[in-house]
JSON list of C-alpha atoms in Angstrom, two decimals:
[
{"chain": "T", "resi": 1, "resn": "UNK", "atom": "CA", "xyz": [30.56, 34.65, -2.91]},
{"chain": "T", "resi": 2, "resn": "UNK", "atom": "CA", "xyz": [32.21, 33.17, -6.15]},
{"chain": "T", "resi": 3, "resn": "UNK", "atom": "CA", "xyz": [35.21, 31.61, -4.08]},
{"chain": "T", "resi": 4, "resn": "UNK", "atom": "CA", "xyz": [32.83, 30.32, -1.51]},
{"chain": "T", "resi": 5, "resn": "UNK", "atom": "CA", "xyz": [30.53, 28.99, -4.22]},
{"chain": "T", "resi": 6, "resn": "UNK", "atom": "CA", "xyz": [33.81, 27.34, -5.73]},
{"chain": "T", "resi": 7, "resn": "UNK", "atom": "CA", "xyz": [34.75, 26.01, -2.53]},
{"chain": "T", "resi": 8, "resn": "UNK", "atom": "CA", "xyz": [31.16, 24.28, -2.39]},
{"chain": "T", "resi": 9, "resn": "UNK", "atom": "CA", "xyz": [31.44, 23.00, -5.65]},
{"chain": "T", "resi": 10, "resn": "UNK", "atom": "CA", "xyz": [34.88, 21.42, -5.01]},
{"chain": "T", "resi": 11, "resn": "UNK", "atom": "CA", "xyz": [33.47, 19.23, -2.09]},
{"chain": "T", "resi": 12, "resn": "UNK", "atom": "CA", "xyz": [30.69, 17.99, -4.60]},
{"chain": "T", "resi": 13, "resn": "UNK", "atom": "CA", "xyz": [27.66, 20.24, -2.75]},
{"chain": "T", "resi": 14, "resn": "UNK", "atom": "CA", "xyz": [26.76, 22.33, -5.72]},
{"chain": "T", "resi": 15, "resn": "UNK", "atom": "CA", "xyz": [26.41, 21.73, -9.60]},
{"chain": "T", "resi": 16, "resn": "UNK", "atom": "CA", "xyz": [28.43, 24.36, -11.97]},
{"chain": "T", "resi": 17, "resn": "UNK", "atom": "CA", "xyz": [25.38, 26.73, -11.60]},
{"chain": "T", "resi": 18, "resn": "UNK", "atom": "CA", "xyz": [25.48, 26.96, -7.60]},
{"chain": "T", "resi": 19, "resn": "UNK", "atom": "CA", "xyz": [22.49, 24.07, -7.31]},
{"chain": "T", "resi": 20, "resn": "UNK", "atom": "CA", "xyz": [22.96, 22.11, -4.32]},
{"chain": "T", "resi": 21, "resn": "UNK", "atom": "CA", "xyz": [23.69, 18.66, -4.85]},
{"chain": "T", "resi": 22, "resn": "UNK", "atom": "CA", "xyz": [22.41, 16.34, -2.39]},
{"chain": "T", "resi": 23, "resn": "UNK", "atom": "CA", "xyz": [20.45, 16.65, 0.96]},
{"chain": "T", "resi": 24, "resn": "UNK", "atom": "CA", "xyz": [22.19, 19.63, 2.96]},
{"chain": "T", "resi": 25, "resn": "UNK", "atom": "CA", "xyz": [21.36, 22.97, 4.14]},
{"chain": "T", "resi": 26, "resn": "UNK", "atom": "CA", "xyz": [22.93, 25.97, 5.50]},
{"chain": "T", "resi": 27, "resn": "UNK", "atom": "CA", "xyz": [21.79, 26.41, 9.21]},
{"chain": "T", "resi": 28, "resn": "UNK", "atom": "CA", "xyz": [21.74, 29.84, 10.70]},
{"chain": "T", "resi": 29, "resn": "UNK", "atom": "CA", "xyz": [21.27, 31.47, 13.95]},
{"chain": "T", "resi": 30, "resn": "UNK", "atom": "CA", "xyz": [18.22, 33.42, 12.93]},
{"chain": "T", "resi": 31, "resn": "UNK", "atom": "CA", "xyz": [17.17, 34.55, 9.51]},
{"chain": "T", "resi": 32, "resn": "UNK", "atom": "CA", "xyz": [18.66, 37.87, 8.96]},
{"chain": "T", "resi": 33, "resn": "UNK", "atom": "CA", "xyz": [22.07, 36.79, 7.45]},
{"chain": "T", "resi": 34, "resn": "UNK", "atom": "CA", "xyz": [20.83, 34.84, 4.27]},
{"chain": "T", "resi": 35, "resn": "UNK", "atom": "CA", "xyz": [17.12, 36.43, 4.23]},
{"chain": "T", "resi": 36, "resn": "UNK", "atom": "CA", "xyz": [18.08, 40.13, 4.52]},
{"chain": "T", "resi": 37, "resn": "UNK", "atom": "CA", "xyz": [21.42, 40.90, 4.84]},
{"chain": "T", "resi": 38, "resn": "UNK", "atom": "CA", "xyz": [23.13, 38.91, 1.69]},
{"chain": "T", "resi": 39, "resn": "UNK", "atom": "CA", "xyz": [19.94, 39.03, -0.07]},
{"chain": "T", "resi": 40, "resn": "UNK", "atom": "CA", "xyz": [19.61, 42.59, -0.11]},
{"chain": "T", "resi": 41, "resn": "UNK", "atom": "CA", "xyz": [23.26, 43.34, -0.68]},
{"chain": "T", "resi": 42, "resn": "UNK", "atom": "CA", "xyz": [23.38, 41.32, -3.64]},
{"chain": "T", "resi": 43, "resn": "UNK", "atom": "CA", "xyz": [20.49, 42.72, -4.90]},
{"chain": "T", "resi": 44, "resn": "UNK", "atom": "CA", "xyz": [21.76, 45.89, -4.51]},
{"chain": "T", "resi": 45, "resn": "UNK", "atom": "CA", "xyz": [25.19, 45.11, -6.30]},
{"chain": "T", "resi": 46, "resn": "UNK", "atom": "CA", "xyz": [23.38, 43.38, -8.97]},
{"chain": "T", "resi": 47, "resn": "UNK", "atom": "CA", "xyz": [24.39, 40.05, -8.21]},
{"chain": "T", "resi": 48, "resn": "UNK", "atom": "CA", "xyz": [22.47, 37.00, -8.33]},
{"chain": "T", "resi": 49, "resn": "UNK", "atom": "CA", "xyz": [22.30, 35.09, -5.60]},
{"chain": "T", "resi": 50, "resn": "UNK", "atom": "CA", "xyz": [23.45, 31.37, -6.14]},
{"chain": "T", "resi": 51, "resn": "UNK", "atom": "CA", "xyz": [20.52, 28.85, -5.81]},
{"chain": "T", "resi": 52, "resn": "UNK", "atom": "CA", "xyz": [22.06, 26.90, -3.19]},
{"chain": "T", "resi": 53, "resn": "UNK", "atom": "CA", "xyz": [21.25, 29.63, -0.34]},
{"chain": "T", "resi": 54, "resn": "UNK", "atom": "CA", "xyz": [17.47, 29.28, -1.81]},
{"chain": "T", "resi": 55, "resn": "UNK", "atom": "CA", "xyz": [16.76, 27.32, 1.68]},
{"chain": "T", "resi": 56, "resn": "UNK", "atom": "CA", "xyz": [18.00, 27.18, 5.20]},
{"chain": "T", "resi": 57, "resn": "UNK", "atom": "CA", "xyz": [17.20, 25.92, 8.65]},
{"chain": "T", "resi": 58, "resn": "UNK", "atom": "CA", "xyz": [17.14, 28.54, 11.47]},
{"chain": "T", "resi": 59, "resn": "UNK", "atom": "CA", "xyz": [17.97, 27.16, 14.69]},
{"chain": "T", "resi": 60, "resn": "UNK", "atom": "CA", "xyz": [16.84, 30.10, 16.82]},
{"chain": "T", "resi": 61, "resn": "UNK", "atom": "CA", "xyz": [13.38, 31.14, 15.51]},
{"chain": "T", "resi": 62, "resn": "UNK", "atom": "CA", "xyz": [12.13, 27.85, 14.67]},
{"chain": "T", "resi": 63, "resn": "UNK", "atom": "CA", "xyz": [11.52, 25.68, 17.72]},
{"chain": "T", "resi": 64, "resn": "UNK", "atom": "CA", "xyz": [14.45, 23.48, 16.30]},
{"chain": "T", "resi": 65, "resn": "UNK", "atom": "CA", "xyz": [16.64, 24.53, 19.46]},
{"chain": "T", "resi": 66, "resn": "UNK", "atom": "CA", "xyz": [13.70, 24.63, 21.79]},
{"chain": "T", "resi": 67, "resn": "UNK", "atom": "CA", "xyz": [12.55, 21.21, 20.48]},
{"chain": "T", "resi": 68, "resn": "UNK", "atom": "CA", "xyz": [16.15, 19.40, 21.39]},
{"chain": "T", "resi": 69, "resn": "UNK", "atom": "CA", "xyz": [17.01, 20.94, 24.22]},
{"chain": "T", "resi": 70, "resn": "UNK", "atom": "CA", "xyz": [13.54, 21.60, 25.64]},
{"chain": "T", "resi": 71, "resn": "UNK", "atom": "CA", "xyz": [14.28, 25.15, 26.60]},
{"chain": "T", "resi": 72, "resn": "UNK", "atom": "CA", "xyz": [14.06, 28.48, 24.83]},
{"chain": "T", "resi": 73, "resn": "UNK", "atom": "CA", "xyz": [17.46, 29.84, 23.22]},
{"chain": "T", "resi": 74, "resn": "UNK", "atom": "CA", "xyz": [17.70, 32.78, 25.71]},
{"chain": "T", "resi": 75, "resn": "UNK", "atom": "CA", "xyz": [20.98, 34.91, 26.17]},
{"chain": "T", "resi": 76, "resn": "UNK", "atom": "CA", "xyz": [21.77, 35.18, 22.27]},
{"chain": "T", "resi": 77, "resn": "UNK", "atom": "CA", "xyz": [24.22, 32.67, 20.51]},
{"chain": "T", "resi": 78, "resn": "UNK", "atom": "CA", "xyz": [27.16, 32.79, 22.78]},
{"chain": "T", "resi": 79, "resn": "UNK", "atom": "CA", "xyz": [25.07, 31.89, 26.03]},
{"chain": "T", "resi": 80, "resn": "UNK", "atom": "CA", "xyz": [23.30, 29.01, 24.00]},
{"chain": "T", "resi": 81, "resn": "UNK", "atom": "CA", "xyz": [26.93, 27.61, 22.44]},
{"chain": "T", "resi": 82, "resn": "UNK", "atom": "CA", "xyz": [27.97, 27.51, 26.19]},
{"chain": "T", "resi": 83, "resn": "UNK", "atom": "CA", "xyz": [24.89, 26.19, 27.47]},
{"chain": "T", "resi": 84, "resn": "UNK", "atom": "CA", "xyz": [25.75, 23.07, 25.04]},
{"chain": "T", "resi": 85, "resn": "UNK", "atom": "CA", "xyz": [29.02, 22.61, 26.88]},
{"chain": "T", "resi": 86, "resn": "UNK", "atom": "CA", "xyz": [31.09, 24.34, 23.78]},
{"chain": "T", "resi": 87, "resn": "UNK", "atom": "CA", "xyz": [33.85, 27.03, 24.32]},
{"chain": "T", "resi": 88, "resn": "UNK", "atom": "CA", "xyz": [32.75, 30.46, 22.24]},
{"chain": "T", "resi": 89, "resn": "UNK", "atom": "CA", "xyz": [35.38, 31.52, 19.94]},
{"chain": "T", "resi": 90, "resn": "UNK", "atom": "CA", "xyz": [36.07, 34.83, 18.78]},
{"chain": "T", "resi": 91, "resn": "UNK", "atom": "CA", "xyz": [34.13, 38.03, 18.36]},
{"chain": "T", "resi": 92, "resn": "UNK", "atom": "CA", "xyz": [30.01, 38.31, 18.25]},
{"chain": "T", "resi": 93, "resn": "UNK", "atom": "CA", "xyz": [28.39, 39.38, 15.18]},
{"chain": "T", "resi": 94, "resn": "UNK", "atom": "CA", "xyz": [31.55, 38.79, 12.74]},
{"chain": "T", "resi": 95, "resn": "UNK", "atom": "CA", "xyz": [30.26, 36.04, 10.17]},
{"chain": "T", "resi": 96, "resn": "UNK", "atom": "CA", "xyz": [32.88, 33.67, 10.31]},
{"chain": "T", "resi": 97, "resn": "UNK", "atom": "CA", "xyz": [33.01, 33.62, 14.22]},
{"chain": "T", "resi": 98, "resn": "UNK", "atom": "CA", "xyz": [29.16, 33.15, 14.22]},
{"chain": "T", "resi": 99, "resn": "UNK", "atom": "CA", "xyz": [29.25, 30.29, 11.77]},
{"chain": "T", "resi": 100, "resn": "UNK", "atom": "CA", "xyz": [32.03, 28.44, 13.73]},
{"chain": "T", "resi": 101, "resn": "UNK", "atom": "CA", "xyz": [30.17, 28.99, 16.83]},
{"chain": "T", "resi": 102, "resn": "UNK", "atom": "CA", "xyz": [26.63, 28.04, 15.30]},
{"chain": "T", "resi": 103, "resn": "UNK", "atom": "CA", "xyz": [28.19, 24.98, 13.90]},
{"chain": "T", "resi": 104, "resn": "UNK", "atom": "CA", "xyz": [29.19, 23.78, 17.60]},
{"chain": "T", "resi": 105, "resn": "UNK", "atom": "CA", "xyz": [25.63, 23.78, 18.54]},
{"chain": "T", "resi": 106, "resn": "UNK", "atom": "CA", "xyz": [24.78, 21.58, 15.19]},
{"chain": "T", "resi": 107, "resn": "UNK", "atom": "CA", "xyz": [27.30, 19.34, 16.32]},
{"chain": "T", "resi": 108, "resn": "UNK", "atom": "CA", "xyz": [26.21, 18.84, 19.64]},
{"chain": "T", "resi": 109, "resn": "UNK", "atom": "CA", "xyz": [22.63, 18.21, 18.19]},
{"chain": "T", "resi": 110, "resn": "UNK", "atom": "CA", "xyz": [23.86, 15.82, 15.82]},
{"chain": "T", "resi": 111, "resn": "UNK", "atom": "CA", "xyz": [26.24, 13.94, 18.07]},
{"chain": "T", "resi": 112, "resn": "UNK", "atom": "CA", "xyz": [23.38, 13.47, 20.41]},
{"chain": "T", "resi": 113, "resn": "UNK", "atom": "CA", "xyz": [20.87, 12.01, 17.82]},
{"chain": "T", "resi": 114, "resn": "UNK", "atom": "CA", "xyz": [19.15, 14.91, 16.37]},
{"chain": "T", "resi": 115, "resn": "UNK", "atom": "CA", "xyz": [18.17, 14.68, 12.83]},
{"chain": "T", "resi": 116, "resn": "UNK", "atom": "CA", "xyz": [17.45, 18.06, 10.69]},
{"chain": "T", "resi": 117, "resn": "UNK", "atom": "CA", "xyz": [14.72, 16.76, 8.43]},
{"chain": "T", "resi": 118, "resn": "UNK", "atom": "CA", "xyz": [13.36, 19.94, 6.85]},
{"chain": "T", "resi": 119, "resn": "UNK", "atom": "CA", "xyz": [14.41, 23.44, 5.90]},
{"chain": "T", "resi": 120, "resn": "UNK", "atom": "CA", "xyz": [12.56, 26.23, 8.02]},
{"chain": "T", "resi": 121, "resn": "UNK", "atom": "CA", "xyz": [13.09, 29.32, 5.77]},
{"chain": "T", "resi": 122, "resn": "UNK", "atom": "CA", "xyz": [13.71, 30.38, 2.32]},
{"chain": "T", "resi": 123, "resn": "UNK", "atom": "CA", "xyz": [13.32, 32.42, -0.88]},
{"chain": "T", "resi": 124, "resn": "UNK", "atom": "CA", "xyz": [10.98, 31.79, -3.92]},
{"chain": "T", "resi": 125, "resn": "UNK", "atom": "CA", "xyz": [11.80, 32.02, -7.76]},
{"chain": "T", "resi": 126, "resn": "UNK", "atom": "CA", "xyz": [11.54, 35.86, -7.17]},
{"chain": "T", "resi": 127, "resn": "UNK", "atom": "CA", "xyz": [13.60, 36.10, -3.97]},
{"chain": "T", "resi": 128, "resn": "UNK", "atom": "CA", "xyz": [10.75, 36.49, -1.75]},
{"chain": "T", "resi": 129, "resn": "UNK", "atom": "CA", "xyz": [11.37, 35.01, 1.72]},
{"chain": "T", "resi": 130, "resn": "UNK", "atom": "CA", "xyz": [8.66, 32.06, 3.00]},
{"chain": "T", "resi": 131, "resn": "UNK", "atom": "CA", "xyz": [8.45, 29.93, 5.85]},
{"chain": "T", "resi": 132, "resn": "UNK", "atom": "CA", "xyz": [7.83, 29.90, 9.43]},
{"chain": "T", "resi": 133, "resn": "UNK", "atom": "CA", "xyz": [8.91, 33.15, 11.19]}
]
């Protein structure tokens, strides 16, 4: 996590404390990765969640995929990646693989003119999730 935040900083995306610089967001395929898995593991290990993780865009559950493609995101991430004409890579449910494949959907949406204008979920100052479900 420290190395990742350093990488974000090297690209001018976060400051020295891990605060987001500029207008960008993590995009996820579901809320579980940040809202549950990462947050709870860091809590268990007594590690603070860097503030840049306090907001994200959930493609799957917040009507963004449906609004752009005019259909439900059915069949899981792999089916949705392939349904937009992209090639699936790797083994499902591997964090890096899922990130790469989610980015393929985002790239397809942006290339078609979609504009991401708001976060869909986040964590308040106490680490409690908020937003649409």
